[in-house]
Amino acid sequence: MNELKLIGPLRQLLTMEALPLKGSLSDSQLQIVEQAGILISEGKILATGPFERLKNDYSKAELYELKGDHVCLPGFIDAHTHICFGGNRANDYALRNSGKTYLEIAKSGGGIWDTVTQTRKAGKAELIKKTTKLANRHLKTGVTTLEVKSGYGLSVDEEIKMLEVIKEANNTIPSDLIATCLAAHMFPKDYVGTKQEYLEELSTCLLPKIKEESLANRIDAFIEESAFTAEDIAPYFSSAKKLGFDITVHADQFTTGGSKVAVDFGAISADHLEASTNEEIKLLAQSNTIATALPGASLGLGCGFTPARKLLDAGATLAIASDHNPGSAPMGDLLTQAAILGAFEKLSNAEVLAGITIRAAAALNLKDRGKLAKGMLADFSLFHTNNYQEILYNQGNLKPCMVWKEGNLVFNKHKT
Ligand SMILES: [Zn+2]
């Protein structure tokens, strides 16, 4: 017989069900089950509903009875991170805050290249340990699924090393790490050849190897003056698509152009968009490409936020991710950043919470999570409060007291 687990009573359970994928949302659209229970079988949700009723109907279920008020939300999904890296860039942060720009620091040998050097130097065991540590830190804040990019290897062998690290780290921790190949993060300084030759080498040597070893399903590129142009990237993305990879793009961070590339290639998501104008917003809204805001990068760089309100009003799908990385977004606290973006961009609770649950799942093309409904993974967090509004109101300072991943209690504040 299947082992059943029943958890409750929960003062409020937000299912995040029945929300449209695109456009603005009001809080009245949130489905809230009061005095709820959540019934789990084999890591998946079997039912949600009134706790007392579930307790009667499934009297043989192992009971996990809670005291006090708890609000239950789906496990958060951080759809854009770079948490696999060597070294750190505290010095860049200091330089930037004393007046140097991101591009100036990059040109003077700091920036991404510094992390590339440190990551290449690091052994696999060290990188696995670091990645695991950061993923576990996210887990305690309710993040049960994290996308993790390569992109600090920047050669066929070093990119494979990073993707293997992400795969091995994924096998040692409760949360799910979704790997993305970002070998087109920047043109490696030490590459003997042209940009086009580098991308050609990635297409012919790296991509088939990733497929063969099932290291990732997603290919990303940084479209920017300092990295790759739309023309540079077209043949690379065409090769990736032919091999069946999902495409995602670092788009419109400092200058526009990336979101058009994303839409043209049917990318799953276009991420950043701080520089997007009405033209790019319209383009994204009319496409199926999800717009992912990265408030952590705005906070890290001290610059404006992604025009999230305008994107939603235009009809785009908005996901929110941390961009956790050693350079521009060192904080790595999705809930805090999403709450702050909400305050600056005037987003409803529903829009912010959908952005880190159901809409973030869509940004990773994952159909088995992001909402609390029958058949979904039993990934969820409990917050000590009687009102879900208090979660964003506390701007990230109210953390979960319990986190469950696939039906297992993986973090319990009361027992640490
Ligand atoms: Zn990024």
CSV table of C-alpha atoms and ligand atoms in Angstrom, one decimal:
chain,number,residue,atom,x,y,z
A,1,MET,CA,0.0,0.0,0.0
A,2,ASN,CA,1.1,3.5,-0.8
A,3,GLU,CA,2.4,5.4,2.2
A,4,LEU,CA,0.2,8.4,2.8
A,5,LYS,CA,1.1,11.5,4.8
A,6,LEU,CA,-1.3,14.2,5.8
A,7,ILE,CA,-0.1,17.6,6.9
A,8,GLY,CA,-2.2,20.2,8.6
A,9,PRO,CA,-4.2,22.0,9.7
A,10,LEU,CA,-2.9,25.0,7.7
A,11,ARG,CA,-4.5,28.3,8.3
A,12,GLN,CA,-4.2,29.2,4.6
A,13,LEU,CA,-3.0,27.1,1.7
A,14,LEU,CA,-2.4,29.0,-1.5
A,15,THR,CA,-2.8,26.6,-4.4
A,16,MET,CA,-1.6,29.0,-7.2
A,17,GLU,CA,-4.0,27.0,-9.4
A,18,ALA,CA,-6.2,28.4,-12.2
A,19,LEU,CA,-4.1,31.5,-12.7
A,20,PRO,CA,-3.6,32.6,-16.3
A,21,LEU,CA,0.0,32.3,-17.4
A,22,LYS,CA,0.1,35.7,-19.1
A,23,GLY,CA,-0.7,39.2,-17.9
A,24,SER,CA,-1.6,41.0,-14.7
A,25,LEU,CA,-3.2,39.3,-11.7
A,26,SER,CA,-5.2,40.5,-8.8
A,27,ASP,CA,-5.2,39.0,-5.4
A,28,SER,CA,-8.8,38.0,-5.7
A,29,GLN,CA,-7.7,35.4,-8.3
A,30,LEU,CA,-5.7,33.5,-5.6
A,31,GLN,CA,-7.3,30.2,-4.6
A,32,ILE,CA,-7.0,30.1,-0.8
A,33,VAL,CA,-8.0,27.0,1.1
A,34,GLU,CA,-8.7,27.8,4.8
A,35,GLN,CA,-7.9,25.2,7.6
A,36,ALA,CA,-6.4,23.1,4.9
A,37,GLY,CA,-4.6,19.8,4.7
A,38,ILE,CA,-2.2,18.5,2.2
A,39,LEU,CA,-2.2,14.8,1.4
A,40,ILE,CA,1.0,13.2,0.0
A,41,SER,CA,1.7,9.9,-1.6
A,42,GLU,CA,5.1,8.9,-3.0
A,43,GLY,CA,6.4,12.5,-3.1
A,44,LYS,CA,3.4,13.9,-4.9
A,45,ILE,CA,0.3,15.7,-3.9
A,46,LEU,CA,-2.7,13.4,-3.7
A,47,ALA,CA,-5.2,16.0,-2.5
A,48,THR,CA,-5.5,19.4,-0.9
A,49,GLY,CA,-8.7,20.4,0.9
A,50,PRO,CA,-10.2,20.9,4.4
A,51,PHE,CA,-8.0,19.2,6.9
A,52,GLU,CA,-10.8,17.6,8.9
A,53,ARG,CA,-12.3,16.1,5.9
A,54,LEU,CA,-9.0,14.7,4.6
A,55,LYS,CA,-8.4,13.3,8.1
A,56,ASN,CA,-11.7,11.4,8.1
A,57,ASP,CA,-11.4,10.2,4.5
A,58,TYR,CA,-7.8,9.0,4.9
A,59,SER,CA,-7.7,7.8,8.4
A,60,LYS,CA,-4.7,5.5,7.7
A,61,ALA,CA,-2.5,8.4,6.6
A,62,GLU,CA,0.5,9.2,8.7
A,63,LEU,CA,-0.5,12.4,10.5
A,64,TYR,CA,1.8,15.4,10.7
A,65,GLU,CA,-0.3,17.6,12.9
A,66,LEU,CA,0.8,21.3,13.2
A,67,LYS,CA,0.2,23.6,16.1
A,68,GLY,CA,-0.3,27.3,15.6
A,69,ASP,CA,-1.0,29.2,12.4
A,70,HIS,CA,0.8,28.4,9.2
A,71,VAL,CA,0.5,29.6,5.6
A,72,CYS,CA,1.4,27.1,3.0
A,73,LEU,CA,2.9,28.1,-0.4
A,74,PRO,CA,4.3,26.0,-3.2
A,75,GLY,CA,8.1,25.6,-3.1
A,76,PHE,CA,9.7,28.6,-4.7
A,77,ILE,CA,11.4,28.2,-8.1
A,78,ASP,CA,14.5,30.4,-8.8
A,79,ALA,CA,14.6,30.3,-12.6
A,80,HIS,CA,17.9,32.1,-13.1
A,81,THR,CA,21.1,31.6,-11.0
A,82,HIS,CA,24.8,31.3,-11.4
A,83,ILE,CA,25.6,29.6,-8.1
A,84,CYS,CA,28.4,27.3,-9.4
A,85,PHE,CA,31.6,29.4,-9.3
A,86,GLY,CA,35.0,29.7,-7.9
A,87,GLY,CA,36.3,32.7,-5.8
A,88,ASN,CA,34.2,35.8,-5.1
A,89,ARG,CA,34.1,39.3,-6.4
A,90,ALA,CA,33.9,41.5,-3.2
A,91,ASN,CA,36.5,43.7,-4.7
A,92,ASP,CA,34.4,44.3,-7.8
A,93,TYR,CA,31.6,45.3,-5.6
A,94,ALA,CA,33.8,47.8,-3.7
A,95,LEU,CA,35.2,49.2,-7.0
A,96,ARG,CA,31.8,49.6,-8.5
A,97,ASN,CA,30.5,51.4,-5.4
A,98,SER,CA,33.5,53.8,-5.6
A,99,GLY,CA,32.4,54.8,-9.1
A,100,LYS,CA,33.7,52.3,-11.7
A,101,THR,CA,31.0,50.9,-14.1
A,102,TYR,CA,30.3,47.2,-14.8
A,103,LEU,CA,31.9,47.5,-18.2
A,104,GLU,CA,34.9,49.4,-17.0
A,105,ILE,CA,35.6,46.8,-14.4
A,106,ALA,CA,35.2,44.0,-17.0
A,107,LYS,CA,37.6,45.8,-19.4
A,108,SER,CA,40.2,46.2,-16.6
A,109,GLY,CA,40.4,42.4,-15.9
A,110,GLY,CA,37.7,42.1,-13.2
A,111,GLY,CA,34.2,41.1,-13.9
A,112,ILE,CA,33.2,37.7,-15.3
A,113,TRP,CA,36.7,36.9,-16.5
A,114,ASP,CA,38.0,36.9,-12.9
A,115,THR,CA,35.3,34.3,-11.9
A,116,VAL,CA,36.2,32.3,-15.0
A,117,THR,CA,39.9,32.2,-13.8
A,118,GLN,CA,38.8,31.2,-10.3
A,119,THR,CA,36.4,28.6,-11.5
A,120,ARG,CA,38.9,27.0,-13.9
A,121,LYS,CA,41.4,26.8,-11.0
A,122,ALA,CA,38.9,25.1,-8.7
A,123,GLY,CA,38.6,21.4,-8.6
A,124,LYS,CA,35.3,19.6,-9.1
A,125,ALA,CA,35.0,18.6,-5.4
A,126,GLU,CA,35.4,22.2,-4.3
A,127,LEU,CA,32.9,23.5,-6.8
A,128,ILE,CA,30.4,20.8,-5.8
A,129,LYS,CA,30.8,21.7,-2.1
A,130,LYS,CA,30.3,25.4,-2.9
A,131,THR,CA,27.3,24.9,-5.1
A,132,THR,CA,25.7,22.5,-2.6
A,133,LYS,CA,26.2,25.0,0.2
A,134,LEU,CA,24.5,27.8,-1.7
A,135,ALA,CA,21.6,25.6,-2.9
A,136,ASN,CA,21.0,24.6,0.7
A,137,ARG,CA,21.0,28.2,1.8
A,138,HIS,CA,18.3,28.8,-0.8
A,139,LEU,CA,16.4,25.8,0.4
A,140,LYS,CA,16.1,27.3,3.9
A,141,THR,CA,14.4,30.3,2.3
A,142,GLY,CA,11.8,28.1,0.6
A,143,VAL,CA,13.5,27.6,-2.8
A,144,THR,CA,13.0,23.9,-3.8
A,145,THR,CA,14.1,24.2,-7.4
A,146,LEU,CA,17.0,26.3,-8.8
A,147,GLU,CA,18.2,26.8,-12.3
A,148,VAL,CA,22.0,26.8,-12.3
A,149,LYS,CA,24.1,28.0,-15.3
A,150,SER,CA,27.5,27.1,-16.4
A,151,GLY,CA,29.3,29.9,-18.2
A,152,TYR,CA,32.4,30.4,-16.0
A,153,GLY,CA,34.3,27.6,-17.9
A,154,LEU,CA,34.3,29.1,-21.4
A,155,SER,CA,36.0,26.2,-23.1
A,156,VAL,CA,34.5,22.9,-24.2
A,157,ASP,CA,36.2,21.0,-21.3
A,158,GLU,CA,35.7,23.6,-18.6
A,159,GLU,CA,32.0,24.0,-19.5
A,160,ILE,CA,31.6,20.2,-19.3
A,161,LYS,CA,33.3,20.3,-16.0
A,162,MET,CA,30.8,22.9,-14.7
A,163,LEU,CA,27.8,21.0,-16.0
A,164,GLU,CA,29.1,17.8,-14.4
A,165,VAL,CA,29.5,19.7,-11.1
A,166,ILE,CA,25.9,20.9,-11.3
A,167,LYS,CA,24.7,17.3,-12.0
A,168,GLU,CA,26.7,15.8,-9.1
A,169,ALA,CA,25.6,18.6,-6.7
A,170,ASN,CA,22.0,17.9,-7.7
A,171,ASN,CA,22.4,14.3,-6.7
A,172,THR,CA,23.6,15.2,-3.2
A,173,ILE,CA,20.9,17.7,-2.1
A,174,PRO,CA,17.2,17.8,-1.6
A,175,SER,CA,16.4,20.6,-4.0
A,176,ASP,CA,16.4,20.2,-7.8
A,177,LEU,CA,19.1,21.9,-9.8
A,178,ILE,CA,18.1,22.6,-13.4
A,179,ALA,CA,21.3,22.9,-15.5
A,180,THR,CA,21.7,25.5,-18.3
A,181,CYS,CA,24.7,25.8,-20.6
A,182,LEU,CA,25.9,29.4,-20.8
A,183,ALA,CA,29.1,28.8,-22.7
A,184,ALA,CA,28.1,31.9,-24.7
A,185,HIS,CA,28.5,34.1,-21.5
A,186,MET,CA,31.3,36.1,-23.0
A,187,PHE,CA,34.0,35.7,-25.7
A,188,PRO,CA,36.9,34.0,-23.8
A,189,LYS,CA,40.0,36.2,-23.8
A,190,ASP,CA,42.3,33.3,-24.2
A,191,TYR,CA,40.5,31.8,-27.2
A,192,VAL,CA,42.7,31.6,-30.3
A,193,GLY,CA,40.4,32.5,-33.1
A,194,THR,CA,37.4,34.7,-33.7
A,195,LYS,CA,34.0,35.0,-31.9
A,196,GLN,CA,32.4,33.1,-34.8
A,197,GLU,CA,35.0,30.3,-34.5
A,198,TYR,CA,34.4,30.0,-30.8
A,199,LEU,CA,30.6,29.7,-31.2
A,200,GLU,CA,31.2,27.2,-34.1
A,201,GLU,CA,33.3,25.1,-31.8
A,202,LEU,CA,30.6,25.2,-29.2
A,203,SER,CA,28.0,24.1,-31.8
A,204,THR,CA,30.1,21.2,-33.1
A,205,CYS,CA,32.0,20.0,-30.0
A,206,LEU,CA,30.1,21.1,-26.9
A,207,LEU,CA,26.4,20.8,-27.7
A,208,PRO,CA,26.5,17.2,-28.9
A,209,LYS,CA,28.5,16.2,-25.8
A,210,ILE,CA,25.9,17.9,-23.5
A,211,LYS,CA,23.2,16.0,-25.3
A,212,GLU,CA,25.0,12.7,-25.2
A,213,GLU,CA,25.7,12.9,-21.5
A,214,SER,CA,22.4,14.5,-20.6
A,215,LEU,CA,24.0,17.3,-18.8
A,216,ALA,CA,21.5,20.0,-19.7
A,217,ASN,CA,18.4,20.7,-21.8
A,218,ARG,CA,18.8,24.5,-21.9
A,219,ILE,CA,21.2,26.8,-23.8
A,220,ASP,CA,21.6,30.4,-22.8
A,221,ALA,CA,23.6,33.3,-24.3
A,222,PHE,CA,24.4,36.8,-23.2
A,223,ILE,CA,23.4,39.3,-25.9
A,224,GLU,CA,25.2,42.5,-25.2
A,225,GLU,CA,27.9,44.8,-26.6
A,226,SER,CA,30.5,43.2,-24.3
A,227,ALA,CA,29.4,39.6,-25.2
A,228,PHE,CA,27.6,38.5,-28.4
A,229,THR,CA,25.4,40.3,-30.9
A,230,ALA,CA,22.2,39.0,-32.5
A,231,GLU,CA,24.2,38.2,-35.7
A,232,ASP,CA,26.9,36.4,-33.7
A,233,ILE,CA,24.5,34.2,-31.9
A,234,ALA,CA,22.0,33.2,-34.7
A,235,PRO,CA,24.0,30.2,-36.1
A,236,TYR,CA,24.7,28.9,-32.5
A,237,PHE,CA,21.0,29.1,-31.5
A,238,SER,CA,20.0,27.4,-34.7
A,239,SER,CA,22.3,24.5,-33.9
A,240,ALA,CA,21.0,24.3,-30.4
A,241,LYS,CA,17.4,24.3,-31.6
A,242,LYS,CA,18.2,21.6,-34.1
A,243,LEU,CA,19.5,19.4,-31.3
A,244,GLY,CA,16.3,20.0,-29.3
A,245,PHE,CA,17.6,22.3,-26.6
A,246,ASP,CA,15.4,24.9,-25.0
A,247,ILE,CA,16.7,28.4,-25.5
A,248,THR,CA,16.9,31.2,-22.9
A,249,VAL,CA,18.6,34.6,-23.3
A,250,HIS,CA,20.3,37.2,-21.1
A,251,ALA,CA,18.5,40.1,-22.8
A,252,ASP,CA,18.3,43.9,-22.7
A,253,GLN,CA,20.4,44.3,-19.5
A,254,PHE,CA,22.3,47.4,-20.6
A,255,THR,CA,21.3,47.8,-24.2
A,256,THR,CA,18.3,46.4,-26.2
A,257,GLY,CA,18.4,43.7,-28.8
A,258,GLY,CA,18.4,40.5,-26.7
A,259,SER,CA,14.6,40.2,-26.3
A,260,LYS,CA,14.2,40.3,-30.1
A,261,VAL,CA,16.7,37.5,-30.4
A,262,ALA,CA,14.7,35.6,-27.7
A,263,VAL,CA,11.4,36.0,-29.5
A,264,ASP,CA,12.8,35.3,-32.9
A,265,PHE,CA,14.2,31.9,-31.7
A,266,GLY,CA,11.1,31.0,-29.7
A,267,ALA,CA,13.1,31.2,-26.4
A,268,ILE,CA,11.4,29.9,-23.3
A,269,SER,CA,12.5,33.1,-21.4
A,270,ALA,CA,14.2,36.4,-21.9
A,271,ASP,CA,15.9,37.4,-18.6
A,272,HIS,CA,17.0,40.8,-17.3
A,273,LEU,CA,15.2,43.4,-19.5
A,274,GLU,CA,16.2,46.3,-17.3
A,275,ALA,CA,16.8,48.4,-20.6
A,276,SER,CA,13.7,47.2,-22.4
A,277,THR,CA,11.6,50.0,-23.9
A,278,ASN,CA,7.9,49.9,-25.0
A,279,GLU,CA,9.0,48.3,-28.2
A,280,GLU,CA,10.6,45.3,-26.5
A,281,ILE,CA,7.8,45.0,-24.0
A,282,LYS,CA,5.2,44.8,-26.8
A,283,LEU,CA,7.3,42.2,-28.6
A,284,LEU,CA,7.6,40.0,-25.5
A,285,ALA,CA,3.9,40.4,-24.6
A,286,GLN,CA,2.9,39.2,-28.0
A,287,SER,CA,5.1,36.2,-27.8
A,288,ASN,CA,5.2,33.0,-25.6
A,289,THR,CA,8.6,34.0,-24.3
A,290,ILE,CA,8.5,34.5,-20.6
A,291,ALA,CA,10.0,37.8,-19.2
A,292,THR,CA,12.1,37.1,-16.2
A,293,ALA,CA,13.0,40.0,-13.9
A,294,LEU,CA,16.2,39.8,-11.9
A,295,PRO,CA,15.8,42.3,-9.1
A,296,GLY,CA,19.0,40.9,-7.4
A,297,ALA,CA,21.0,42.3,-10.3
A,298,SER,CA,19.4,45.7,-10.0
A,299,LEU,CA,20.1,45.7,-6.3
A,300,GLY,CA,23.7,44.5,-6.8
A,301,LEU,CA,24.5,47.0,-9.5
A,302,GLY,CA,22.4,49.9,-8.0
A,303,CYS,CA,20.4,50.4,-11.2
A,304,GLY,CA,16.8,50.5,-12.2
A,305,PHE,CA,14.5,47.5,-12.1
A,306,THR,CA,13.0,45.5,-15.0
A,307,PRO,CA,9.7,47.3,-16.0
A,308,ALA,CA,7.7,44.5,-14.5
A,309,ARG,CA,4.4,46.5,-14.2
A,310,LYS,CA,4.6,47.5,-17.8
A,311,LEU,CA,5.3,44.0,-18.9
A,312,LEU,CA,2.4,42.6,-17.0
A,313,ASP,CA,0.0,45.3,-18.2
A,314,ALA,CA,1.1,44.7,-21.8
A,315,GLY,CA,0.2,41.0,-21.3
A,316,ALA,CA,3.6,39.3,-20.8
A,317,THR,CA,4.3,36.5,-18.4
A,318,LEU,CA,6.5,37.7,-15.6
A,319,ALA,CA,8.8,35.4,-13.7
A,320,ILE,CA,11.1,36.7,-11.0
A,321,ALA,CA,14.5,35.1,-10.2
A,322,SER,CA,17.5,36.0,-8.1
A,323,ASP,CA,20.3,35.9,-10.7
A,324,HIS,CA,22.5,34.9,-7.7
A,325,ASN,CA,26.0,35.2,-9.0
A,326,PRO,CA,29.4,36.4,-7.5
A,327,GLY,CA,29.5,39.6,-9.5
A,328,SER,CA,26.3,41.6,-10.0
A,329,ALA,CA,23.9,39.8,-7.7
A,330,PRO,CA,25.7,38.4,-4.7
A,331,MET,CA,22.8,38.6,-2.2
A,332,GLY,CA,20.9,35.5,-3.5
A,333,ASP,CA,17.6,35.9,-1.6
A,334,LEU,CA,14.7,35.4,-3.9
A,335,LEU,CA,11.9,36.1,-1.5
A,336,THR,CA,13.4,39.4,-0.3
A,337,GLN,CA,14.2,40.5,-3.9
A,338,ALA,CA,10.8,39.6,-5.2
A,339,ALA,CA,9.1,41.5,-2.4
A,340,ILE,CA,11.2,44.6,-3.1
A,341,LEU,CA,10.5,44.4,-6.8
A,342,GLY,CA,6.8,44.3,-5.9
A,343,ALA,CA,7.1,47.5,-3.8
A,344,PHE,CA,9.0,49.4,-6.5
A,345,GLU,CA,7.0,48.1,-9.5
A,346,LYS,CA,3.6,48.1,-7.8
A,347,LEU,CA,2.9,44.4,-8.2
A,348,SER,CA,0.1,42.5,-6.5
A,349,ASN,CA,0.8,39.7,-4.1
A,350,ALA,CA,-0.6,37.3,-6.8
A,351,GLU,CA,1.8,38.7,-9.4
A,352,VAL,CA,4.9,38.4,-7.2
A,353,LEU,CA,4.0,34.9,-5.8
A,354,ALA,CA,3.1,33.6,-9.3
A,355,GLY,CA,6.5,35.0,-10.5
A,356,ILE,CA,8.4,32.7,-8.1
A,357,THR,CA,6.1,29.7,-8.3
A,358,ILE,CA,3.8,28.8,-11.3
A,359,ARG,CA,5.2,31.3,-13.7
A,360,ALA,CA,8.8,30.5,-12.8
A,361,ALA,CA,8.0,26.8,-13.4
A,362,ALA,CA,6.9,27.8,-16.9
A,363,ALA,CA,10.2,29.7,-17.4
A,364,LEU,CA,12.0,26.4,-16.8
A,365,ASN,CA,9.5,24.4,-18.9
A,366,LEU,CA,8.6,22.3,-15.8
A,367,LYS,CA,5.0,21.1,-15.6
A,368,ASP,CA,5.2,19.1,-12.4
A,369,ARG,CA,5.6,22.0,-9.9
A,370,GLY,CA,4.8,25.6,-9.0
A,371,LYS,CA,1.3,24.9,-7.8
A,372,LEU,CA,-0.3,22.8,-5.1
A,373,ALA,CA,-2.6,20.4,-6.9
A,374,LYS,CA,-3.1,16.7,-7.4
A,375,GLY,CA,-0.2,15.1,-9.2
A,376,MET,CA,2.2,17.9,-8.6
A,377,LEU,CA,5.4,17.4,-6.7
A,378,ALA,CA,4.9,17.8,-2.9
A,379,ASP,CA,7.2,20.8,-2.7
A,380,PHE,CA,6.0,23.4,-0.3
A,381,SER,CA,6.9,25.8,2.5
A,382,LEU,CA,5.1,26.8,5.7
A,383,PHE,CA,5.3,30.3,7.1
A,384,HIS,CA,4.4,31.1,10.7
A,385,THR,CA,1.5,33.5,10.1
A,386,ASN,CA,-2.2,33.5,9.8
A,387,ASN,CA,-2.3,35.8,6.7
A,388,TYR,CA,-0.4,35.2,3.4
A,389,GLN,CA,-0.1,39.0,2.9
A,390,GLU,CA,2.3,39.1,5.8
A,391,ILE,CA,4.9,37.2,3.7
A,392,LEU,CA,5.6,39.9,1.2
A,393,TYR,CA,4.8,42.6,3.7
A,394,ASN,CA,7.8,41.5,5.7
A,395,GLN,CA,9.9,41.9,2.6
A,396,GLY,CA,11.7,38.7,3.0
A,397,ASN,CA,12.3,38.9,6.7
A,398,LEU,CA,9.6,36.3,7.4
A,399,LYS,CA,11.3,33.1,6.3
A,400,PRO,CA,9.7,29.6,6.1
A,401,CYS,CA,9.7,27.6,9.3
A,402,MET,CA,9.4,24.3,7.4
A,403,VAL,CA,10.3,23.3,3.9
A,404,TRP,CA,9.1,20.1,2.3
A,405,LYS,CA,10.6,18.6,-0.9
A,406,GLU,CA,8.8,15.7,-2.6
A,407,GLY,CA,7.0,14.9,0.6
A,408,ASN,CA,10.0,15.0,2.9
A,409,LEU,CA,10.6,17.5,5.6
A,410,VAL,CA,14.0,18.9,4.5
A,411,PHE,CA,14.1,22.0,6.7
A,412,ASN,CA,12.6,22.5,10.1
A,413,LYS,CA,13.4,25.7,11.8
A,414,HIS,CA,12.2,24.4,15.1
A,415,LYS,CA,14.8,21.6,15.0
A,416,THR,CA,18.0,23.4,13.9
B,1,ZN,ZN,22.5,35.8,-15.2
